[in-house]
mmCIF file of C-alpha atoms in Angstrom:
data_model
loop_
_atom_site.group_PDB
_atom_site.id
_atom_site.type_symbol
_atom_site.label_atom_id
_atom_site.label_comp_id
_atom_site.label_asym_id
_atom_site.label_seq_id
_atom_site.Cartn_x
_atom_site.Cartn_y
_atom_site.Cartn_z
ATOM 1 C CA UNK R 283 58.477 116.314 13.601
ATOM 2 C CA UNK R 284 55.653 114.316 14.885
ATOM 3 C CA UNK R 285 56.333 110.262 13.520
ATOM 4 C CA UNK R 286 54.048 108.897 11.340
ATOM 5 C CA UNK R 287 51.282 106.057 12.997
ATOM 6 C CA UNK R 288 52.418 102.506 12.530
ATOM 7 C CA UNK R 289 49.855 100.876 10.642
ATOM 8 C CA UNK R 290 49.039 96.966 9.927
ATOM 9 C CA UNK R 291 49.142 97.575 6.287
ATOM 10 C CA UNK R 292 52.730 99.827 6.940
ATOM 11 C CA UNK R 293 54.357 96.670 8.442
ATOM 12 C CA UNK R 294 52.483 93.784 6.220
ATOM 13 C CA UNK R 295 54.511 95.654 3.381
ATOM 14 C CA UNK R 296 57.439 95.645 5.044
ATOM 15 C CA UNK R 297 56.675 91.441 5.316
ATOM 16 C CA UNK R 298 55.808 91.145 2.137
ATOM 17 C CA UNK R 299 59.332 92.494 1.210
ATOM 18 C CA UNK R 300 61.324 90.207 3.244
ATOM 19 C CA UNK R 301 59.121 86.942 1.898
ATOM 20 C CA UNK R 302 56.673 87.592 -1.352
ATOM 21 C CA UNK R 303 53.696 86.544 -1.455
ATOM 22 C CA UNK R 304 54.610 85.222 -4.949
ATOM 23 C CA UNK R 305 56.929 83.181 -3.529
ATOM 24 C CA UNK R 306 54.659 80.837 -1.723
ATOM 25 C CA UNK R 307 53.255 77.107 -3.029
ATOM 26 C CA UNK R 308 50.022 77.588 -5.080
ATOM 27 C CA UNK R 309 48.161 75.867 -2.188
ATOM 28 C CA UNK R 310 49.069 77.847 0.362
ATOM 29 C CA UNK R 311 47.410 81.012 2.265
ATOM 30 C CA UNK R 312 49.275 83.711 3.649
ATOM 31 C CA UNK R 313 48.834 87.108 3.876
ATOM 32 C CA UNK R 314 46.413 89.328 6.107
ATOM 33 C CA UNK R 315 44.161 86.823 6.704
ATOM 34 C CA UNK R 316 42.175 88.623 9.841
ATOM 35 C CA UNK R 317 41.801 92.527 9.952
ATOM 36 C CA UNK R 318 41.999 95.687 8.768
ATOM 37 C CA UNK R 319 44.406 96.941 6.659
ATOM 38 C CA UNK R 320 44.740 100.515 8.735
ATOM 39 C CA UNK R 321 44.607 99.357 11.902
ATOM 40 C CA UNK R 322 46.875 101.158 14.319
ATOM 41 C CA UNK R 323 49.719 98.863 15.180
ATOM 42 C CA UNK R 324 51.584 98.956 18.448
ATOM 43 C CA UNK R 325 52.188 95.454 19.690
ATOM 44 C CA UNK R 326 52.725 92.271 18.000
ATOM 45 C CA UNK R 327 52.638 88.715 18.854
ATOM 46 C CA UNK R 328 54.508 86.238 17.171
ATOM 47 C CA UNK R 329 54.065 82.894 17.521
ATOM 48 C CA UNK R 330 54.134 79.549 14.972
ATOM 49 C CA UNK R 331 50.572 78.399 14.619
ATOM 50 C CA UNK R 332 47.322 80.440 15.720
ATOM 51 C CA UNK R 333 46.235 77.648 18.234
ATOM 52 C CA UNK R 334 43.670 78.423 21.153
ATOM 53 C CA UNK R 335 46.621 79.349 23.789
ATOM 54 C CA UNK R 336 48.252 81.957 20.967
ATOM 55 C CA UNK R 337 44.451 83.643 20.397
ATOM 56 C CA UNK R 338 44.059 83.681 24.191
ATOM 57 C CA UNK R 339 47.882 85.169 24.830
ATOM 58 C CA UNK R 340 46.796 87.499 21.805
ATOM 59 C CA UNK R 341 43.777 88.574 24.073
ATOM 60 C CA UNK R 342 45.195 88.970 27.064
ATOM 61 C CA UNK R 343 48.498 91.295 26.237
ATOM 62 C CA UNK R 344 46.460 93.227 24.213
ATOM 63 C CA UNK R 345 47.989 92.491 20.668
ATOM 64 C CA UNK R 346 46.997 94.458 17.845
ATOM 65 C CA UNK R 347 48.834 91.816 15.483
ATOM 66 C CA UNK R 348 48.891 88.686 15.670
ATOM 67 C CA UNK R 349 52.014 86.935 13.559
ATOM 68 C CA UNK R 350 52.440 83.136 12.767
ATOM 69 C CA UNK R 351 54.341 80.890 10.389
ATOM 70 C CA UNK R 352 51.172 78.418 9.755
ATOM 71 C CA UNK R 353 48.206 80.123 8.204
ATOM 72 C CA UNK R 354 45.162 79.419 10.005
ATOM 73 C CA UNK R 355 42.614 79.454 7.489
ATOM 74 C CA UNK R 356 43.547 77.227 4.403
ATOM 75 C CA UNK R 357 39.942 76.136 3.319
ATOM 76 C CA UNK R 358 36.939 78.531 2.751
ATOM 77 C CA UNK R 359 35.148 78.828 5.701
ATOM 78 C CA UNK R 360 31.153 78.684 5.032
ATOM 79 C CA UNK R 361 30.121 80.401 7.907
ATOM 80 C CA UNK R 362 31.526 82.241 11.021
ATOM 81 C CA UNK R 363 29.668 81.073 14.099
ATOM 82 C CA UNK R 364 31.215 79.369 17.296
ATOM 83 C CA UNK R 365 30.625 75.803 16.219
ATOM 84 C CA UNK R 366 33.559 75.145 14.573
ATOM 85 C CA UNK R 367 37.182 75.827 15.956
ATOM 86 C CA UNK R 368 38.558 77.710 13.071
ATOM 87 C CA UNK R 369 35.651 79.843 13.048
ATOM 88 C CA UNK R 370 35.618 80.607 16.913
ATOM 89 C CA UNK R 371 39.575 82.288 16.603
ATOM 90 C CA UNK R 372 38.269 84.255 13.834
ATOM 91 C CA UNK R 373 35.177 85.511 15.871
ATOM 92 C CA UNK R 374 37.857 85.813 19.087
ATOM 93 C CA UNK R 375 40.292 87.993 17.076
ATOM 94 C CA UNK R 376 37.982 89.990 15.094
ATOM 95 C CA UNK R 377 35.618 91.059 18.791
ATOM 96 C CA UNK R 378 39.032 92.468 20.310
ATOM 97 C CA UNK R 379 40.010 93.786 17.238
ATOM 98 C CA UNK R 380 43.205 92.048 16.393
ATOM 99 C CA UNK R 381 45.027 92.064 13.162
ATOM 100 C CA UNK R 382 46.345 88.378 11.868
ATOM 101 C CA UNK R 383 48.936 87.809 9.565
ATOM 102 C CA UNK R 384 50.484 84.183 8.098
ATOM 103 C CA UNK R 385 53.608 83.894 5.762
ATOM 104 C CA UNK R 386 54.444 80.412 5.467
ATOM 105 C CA UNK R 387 56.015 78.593 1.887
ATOM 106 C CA UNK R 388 56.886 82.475 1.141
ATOM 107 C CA UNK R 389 58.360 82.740 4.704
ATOM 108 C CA UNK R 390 60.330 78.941 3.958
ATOM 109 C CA UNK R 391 61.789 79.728 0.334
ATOM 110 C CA UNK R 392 62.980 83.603 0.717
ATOM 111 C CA UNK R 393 66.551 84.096 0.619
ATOM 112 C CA UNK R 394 67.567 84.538 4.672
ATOM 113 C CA UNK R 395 64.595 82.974 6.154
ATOM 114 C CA UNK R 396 63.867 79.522 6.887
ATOM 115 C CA UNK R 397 65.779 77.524 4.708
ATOM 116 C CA UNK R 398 68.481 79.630 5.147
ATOM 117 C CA UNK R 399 68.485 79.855 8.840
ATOM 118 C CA UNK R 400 68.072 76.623 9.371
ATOM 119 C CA UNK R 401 70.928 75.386 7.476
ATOM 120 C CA UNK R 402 72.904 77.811 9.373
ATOM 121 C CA UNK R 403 72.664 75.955 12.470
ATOM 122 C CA UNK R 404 74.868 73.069 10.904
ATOM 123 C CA UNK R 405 77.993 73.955 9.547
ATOM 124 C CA UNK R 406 77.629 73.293 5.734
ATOM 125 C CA UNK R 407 79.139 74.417 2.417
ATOM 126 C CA UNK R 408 77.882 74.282 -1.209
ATOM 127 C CA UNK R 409 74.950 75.171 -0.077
ATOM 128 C CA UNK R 410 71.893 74.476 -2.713
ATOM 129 C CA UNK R 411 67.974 74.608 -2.293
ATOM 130 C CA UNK R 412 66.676 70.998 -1.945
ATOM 131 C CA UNK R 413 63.814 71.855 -4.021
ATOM 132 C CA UNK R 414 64.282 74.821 -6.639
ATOM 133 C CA UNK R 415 61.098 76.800 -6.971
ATOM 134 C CA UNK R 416 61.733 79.539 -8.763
ATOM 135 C CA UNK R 417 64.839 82.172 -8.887
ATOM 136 C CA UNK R 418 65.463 85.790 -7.051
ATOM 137 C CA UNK R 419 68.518 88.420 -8.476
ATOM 138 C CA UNK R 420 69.277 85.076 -10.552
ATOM 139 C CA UNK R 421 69.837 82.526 -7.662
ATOM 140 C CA UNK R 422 67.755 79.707 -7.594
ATOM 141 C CA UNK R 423 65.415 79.754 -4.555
ATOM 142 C CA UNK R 424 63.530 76.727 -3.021
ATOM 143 C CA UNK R 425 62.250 74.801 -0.244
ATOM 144 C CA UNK R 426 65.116 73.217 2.309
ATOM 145 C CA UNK R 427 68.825 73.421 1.802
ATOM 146 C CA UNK R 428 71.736 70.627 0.551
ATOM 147 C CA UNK R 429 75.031 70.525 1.254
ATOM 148 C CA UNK R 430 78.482 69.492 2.389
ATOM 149 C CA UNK R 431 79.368 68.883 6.140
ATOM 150 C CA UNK R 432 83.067 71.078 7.157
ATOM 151 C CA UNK R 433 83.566 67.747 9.296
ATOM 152 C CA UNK R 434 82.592 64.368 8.554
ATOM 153 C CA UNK R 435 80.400 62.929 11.413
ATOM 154 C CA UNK R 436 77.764 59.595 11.873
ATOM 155 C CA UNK R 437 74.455 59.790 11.586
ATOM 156 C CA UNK R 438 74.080 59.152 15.715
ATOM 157 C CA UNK R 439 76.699 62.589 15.947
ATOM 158 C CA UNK R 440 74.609 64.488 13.688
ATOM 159 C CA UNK R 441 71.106 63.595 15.278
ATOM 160 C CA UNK R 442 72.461 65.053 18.601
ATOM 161 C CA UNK R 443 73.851 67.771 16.885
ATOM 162 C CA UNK R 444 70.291 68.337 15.598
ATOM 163 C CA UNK R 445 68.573 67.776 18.864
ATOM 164 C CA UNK R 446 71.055 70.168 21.005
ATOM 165 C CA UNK R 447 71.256 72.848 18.066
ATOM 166 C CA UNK R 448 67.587 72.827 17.594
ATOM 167 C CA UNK R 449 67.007 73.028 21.650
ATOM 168 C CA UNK R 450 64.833 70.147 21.194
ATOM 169 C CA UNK R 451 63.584 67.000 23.942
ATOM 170 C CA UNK R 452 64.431 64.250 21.648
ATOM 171 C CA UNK R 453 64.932 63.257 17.823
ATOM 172 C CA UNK R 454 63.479 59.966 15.903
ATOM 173 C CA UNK R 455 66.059 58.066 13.145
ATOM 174 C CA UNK R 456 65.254 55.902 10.200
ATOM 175 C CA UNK R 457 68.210 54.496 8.810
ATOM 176 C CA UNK R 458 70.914 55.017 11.417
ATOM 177 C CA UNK R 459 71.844 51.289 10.185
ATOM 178 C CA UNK R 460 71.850 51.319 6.418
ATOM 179 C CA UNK R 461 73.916 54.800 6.326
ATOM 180 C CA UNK R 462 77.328 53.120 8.094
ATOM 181 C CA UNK R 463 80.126 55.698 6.370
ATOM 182 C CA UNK R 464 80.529 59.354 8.058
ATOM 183 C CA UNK R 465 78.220 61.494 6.771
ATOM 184 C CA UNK R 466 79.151 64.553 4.558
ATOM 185 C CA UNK R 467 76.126 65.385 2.486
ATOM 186 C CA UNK R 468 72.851 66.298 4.267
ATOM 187 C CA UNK R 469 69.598 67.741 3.495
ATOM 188 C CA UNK R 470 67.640 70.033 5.252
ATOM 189 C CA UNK R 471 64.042 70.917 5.090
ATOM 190 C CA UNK R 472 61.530 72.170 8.332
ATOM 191 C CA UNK R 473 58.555 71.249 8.391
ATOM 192 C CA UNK R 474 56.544 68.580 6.585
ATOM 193 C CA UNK R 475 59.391 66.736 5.008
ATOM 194 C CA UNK R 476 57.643 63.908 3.295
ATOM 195 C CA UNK R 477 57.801 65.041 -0.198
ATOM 196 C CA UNK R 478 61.218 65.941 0.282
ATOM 197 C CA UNK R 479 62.661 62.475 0.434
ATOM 198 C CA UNK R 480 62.649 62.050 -3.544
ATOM 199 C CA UNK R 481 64.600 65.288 -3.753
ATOM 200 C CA UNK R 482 67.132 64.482 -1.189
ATOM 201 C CA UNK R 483 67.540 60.882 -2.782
ATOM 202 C CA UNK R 484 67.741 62.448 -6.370
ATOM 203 C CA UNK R 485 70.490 65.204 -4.935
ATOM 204 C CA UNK R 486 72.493 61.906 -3.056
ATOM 205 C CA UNK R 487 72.017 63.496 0.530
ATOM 206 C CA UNK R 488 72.970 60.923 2.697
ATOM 207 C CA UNK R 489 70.663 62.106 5.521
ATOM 208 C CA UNK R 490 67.350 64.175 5.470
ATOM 209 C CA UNK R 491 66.576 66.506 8.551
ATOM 210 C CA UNK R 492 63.182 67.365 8.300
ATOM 211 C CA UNK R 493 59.874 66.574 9.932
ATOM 212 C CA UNK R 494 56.493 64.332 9.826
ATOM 213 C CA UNK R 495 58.031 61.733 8.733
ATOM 214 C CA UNK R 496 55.529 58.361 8.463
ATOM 215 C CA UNK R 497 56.512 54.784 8.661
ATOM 216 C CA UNK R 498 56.677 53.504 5.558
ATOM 217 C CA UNK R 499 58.424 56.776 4.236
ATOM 218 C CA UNK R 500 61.429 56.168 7.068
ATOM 219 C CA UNK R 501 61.626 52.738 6.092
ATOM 220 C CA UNK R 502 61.885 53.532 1.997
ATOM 221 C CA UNK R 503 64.104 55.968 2.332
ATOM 222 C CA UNK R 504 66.545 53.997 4.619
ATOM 223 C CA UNK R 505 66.172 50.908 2.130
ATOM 224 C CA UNK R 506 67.744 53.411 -0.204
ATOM 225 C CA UNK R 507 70.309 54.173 2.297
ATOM 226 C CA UNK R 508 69.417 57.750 3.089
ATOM 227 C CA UNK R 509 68.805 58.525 6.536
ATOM 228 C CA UNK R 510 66.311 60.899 7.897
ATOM 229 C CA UNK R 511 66.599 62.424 11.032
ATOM 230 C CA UNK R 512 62.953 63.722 12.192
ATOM 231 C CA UNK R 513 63.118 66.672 14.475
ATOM 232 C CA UNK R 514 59.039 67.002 13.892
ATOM 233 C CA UNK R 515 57.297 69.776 12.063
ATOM 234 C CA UNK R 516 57.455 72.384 15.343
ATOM 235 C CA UNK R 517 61.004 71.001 16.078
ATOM 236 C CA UNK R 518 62.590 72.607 13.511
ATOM 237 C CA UNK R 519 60.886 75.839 12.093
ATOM 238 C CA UNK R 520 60.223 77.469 16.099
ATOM 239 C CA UNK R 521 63.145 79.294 14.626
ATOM 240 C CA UNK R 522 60.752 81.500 12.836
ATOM 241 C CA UNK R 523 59.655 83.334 16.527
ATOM 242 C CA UNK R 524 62.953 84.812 17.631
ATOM 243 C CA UNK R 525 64.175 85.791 14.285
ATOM 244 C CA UNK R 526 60.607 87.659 13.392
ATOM 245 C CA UNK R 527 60.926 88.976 16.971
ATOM 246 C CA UNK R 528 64.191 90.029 15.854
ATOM 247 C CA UNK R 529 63.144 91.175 12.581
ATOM 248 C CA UNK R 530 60.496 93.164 13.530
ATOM 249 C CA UNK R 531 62.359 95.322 16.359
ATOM 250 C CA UNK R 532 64.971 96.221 13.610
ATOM 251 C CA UNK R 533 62.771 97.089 11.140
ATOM 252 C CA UNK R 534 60.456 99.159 13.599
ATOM 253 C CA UNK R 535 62.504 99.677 16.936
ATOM 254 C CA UNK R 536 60.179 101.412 19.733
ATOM 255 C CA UNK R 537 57.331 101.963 17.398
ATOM 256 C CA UNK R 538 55.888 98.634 18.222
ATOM 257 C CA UNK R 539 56.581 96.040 20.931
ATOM 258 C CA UNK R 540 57.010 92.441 20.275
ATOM 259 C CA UNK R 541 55.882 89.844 22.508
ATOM 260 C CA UNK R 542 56.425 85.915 21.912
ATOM 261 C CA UNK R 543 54.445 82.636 22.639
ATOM 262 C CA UNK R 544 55.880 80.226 24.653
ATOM 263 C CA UNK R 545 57.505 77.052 23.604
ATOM 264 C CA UNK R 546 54.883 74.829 22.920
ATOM 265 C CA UNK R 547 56.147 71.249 21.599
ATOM 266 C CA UNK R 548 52.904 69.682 20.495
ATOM 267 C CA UNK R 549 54.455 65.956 21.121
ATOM 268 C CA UNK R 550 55.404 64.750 24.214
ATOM 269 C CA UNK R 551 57.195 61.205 25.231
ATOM 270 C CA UNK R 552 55.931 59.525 27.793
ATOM 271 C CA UNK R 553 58.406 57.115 29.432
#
């Protein structure tokens, strides 16, 4: 019995499954954003934001989908022409015929993806979301995670915990002073974590782990003696490319091959 074609719109179902679109933040954008819904389907590359390099990689292996956490296109785009840069991936992807699909707040509030998984790389109980968005089989769902440390540690402990769990160069700290007792209650949120810090405050976590974290923001939240650990917005949710990788083999073994972009930390220290 001759197996059925793998189509784009055959495994954008099966992704819309594992993270709803309904899910995601009313001002977000995923979904096919680039392509055509039967498109045959036999490679995939999965990478966390459709930058230049991940268009050119797409190019160059061949891809016939292109995968990311970040949606590229979150404004309406007026016209299509090779002046702007947004405009010039679309162009690139559409004249070698490559598919692109984004799940990103649906991707970070489904049950098993990236609140989930990154809360599993600390060892925490009572585990709540940090921000409830909605429910799912009656569990509350939401962005980021709360809960209880198995071992008390200090905020210095857990930052190095984050930077060597995380496979990451370095971590910044706001409030490693003002938060002097071990720490047993953390919150967790990748990404963009400035929004986050009233919820973490309002749930008593005595450290935040998140990302993008400004100036006056650190300093607030440390005056209110809750310290935030920020592993940057790439820092923490690069654990959407092996898990997808992951994901995807399961779900389609050697119908499809999946390919990954490099790590690419968009900050660098200079010392």
């Amino acid at each position: 019995m001759q197996r059925e074609e793998l189509t784009c719109s055959r495994i954008t179902e099966r992704l819309e499954q594992l993270a709803p679109r309904a899910y995601a933040c009313d001002w977000d954008n995923p979904g096919l954003l680039v392509g055509w819904h039967d498109k045959k389907v036999q490679k995939i590359l999965v990478a966390l934001d459709a930058t230049d390099e991940v268009v050119e990689q797409a190019v160059q292996e061949g891809v016939n989908l292109l995968l990311t956490h970040h949606p590229m296109i979150f404004k309406p785009l007026k016209q299509i022409n090779d002046e702007n840069f947004i405009s010039r991936r679309v162009l690139e992807l559409v004249g070698h015929q490559i598919c692109y699909f984004a799940m990103h707040t649906n991707f970070d509030i489904a049950p098993g993806c990236m609140a989930d998984l990154a809360a599993a790389r600390f060892d925490m109980t009572m585990e709540e979301p940090l921000e409830v968005t909605g429910e799912a089989d009656g569990q509350p769902i939401g962005i980021g995670k709360i809960g209880t440390l198995t071992e008390p540690m200090t905020v210095k402990a857990l930052a190095k915990q984050v930077k060597e769990r995380f496979g990451l160069p370095f971590v910044m700290v706001y409030g490693a002073e003002q938060v002097i007792e071990p720490v047993t209650r953390i919150a967790v949120s990748p990404g963009s974590g400035g929004s986050m810090i009233r919820h973490g405050l309002a749930k008593q976590a005595q450290v935040l782990v998140t990302g993008d974290i400004g100036h006056h923001e650190g300093i607030d939240a440390a005056a209110n003696h809750m310290a935030i650990i920020d592993a940057g917005h790439y820092g923490l949710e690069h654990i959407f490319i092996p898990f997808m990788k992951n994901w995807l083999e399961e779900q389609f073994g050697d119908q499809v091959e999946v390919v990954t972009a490099e790590p690419a930390f968009p900050v660098k220290v200079v010392i």
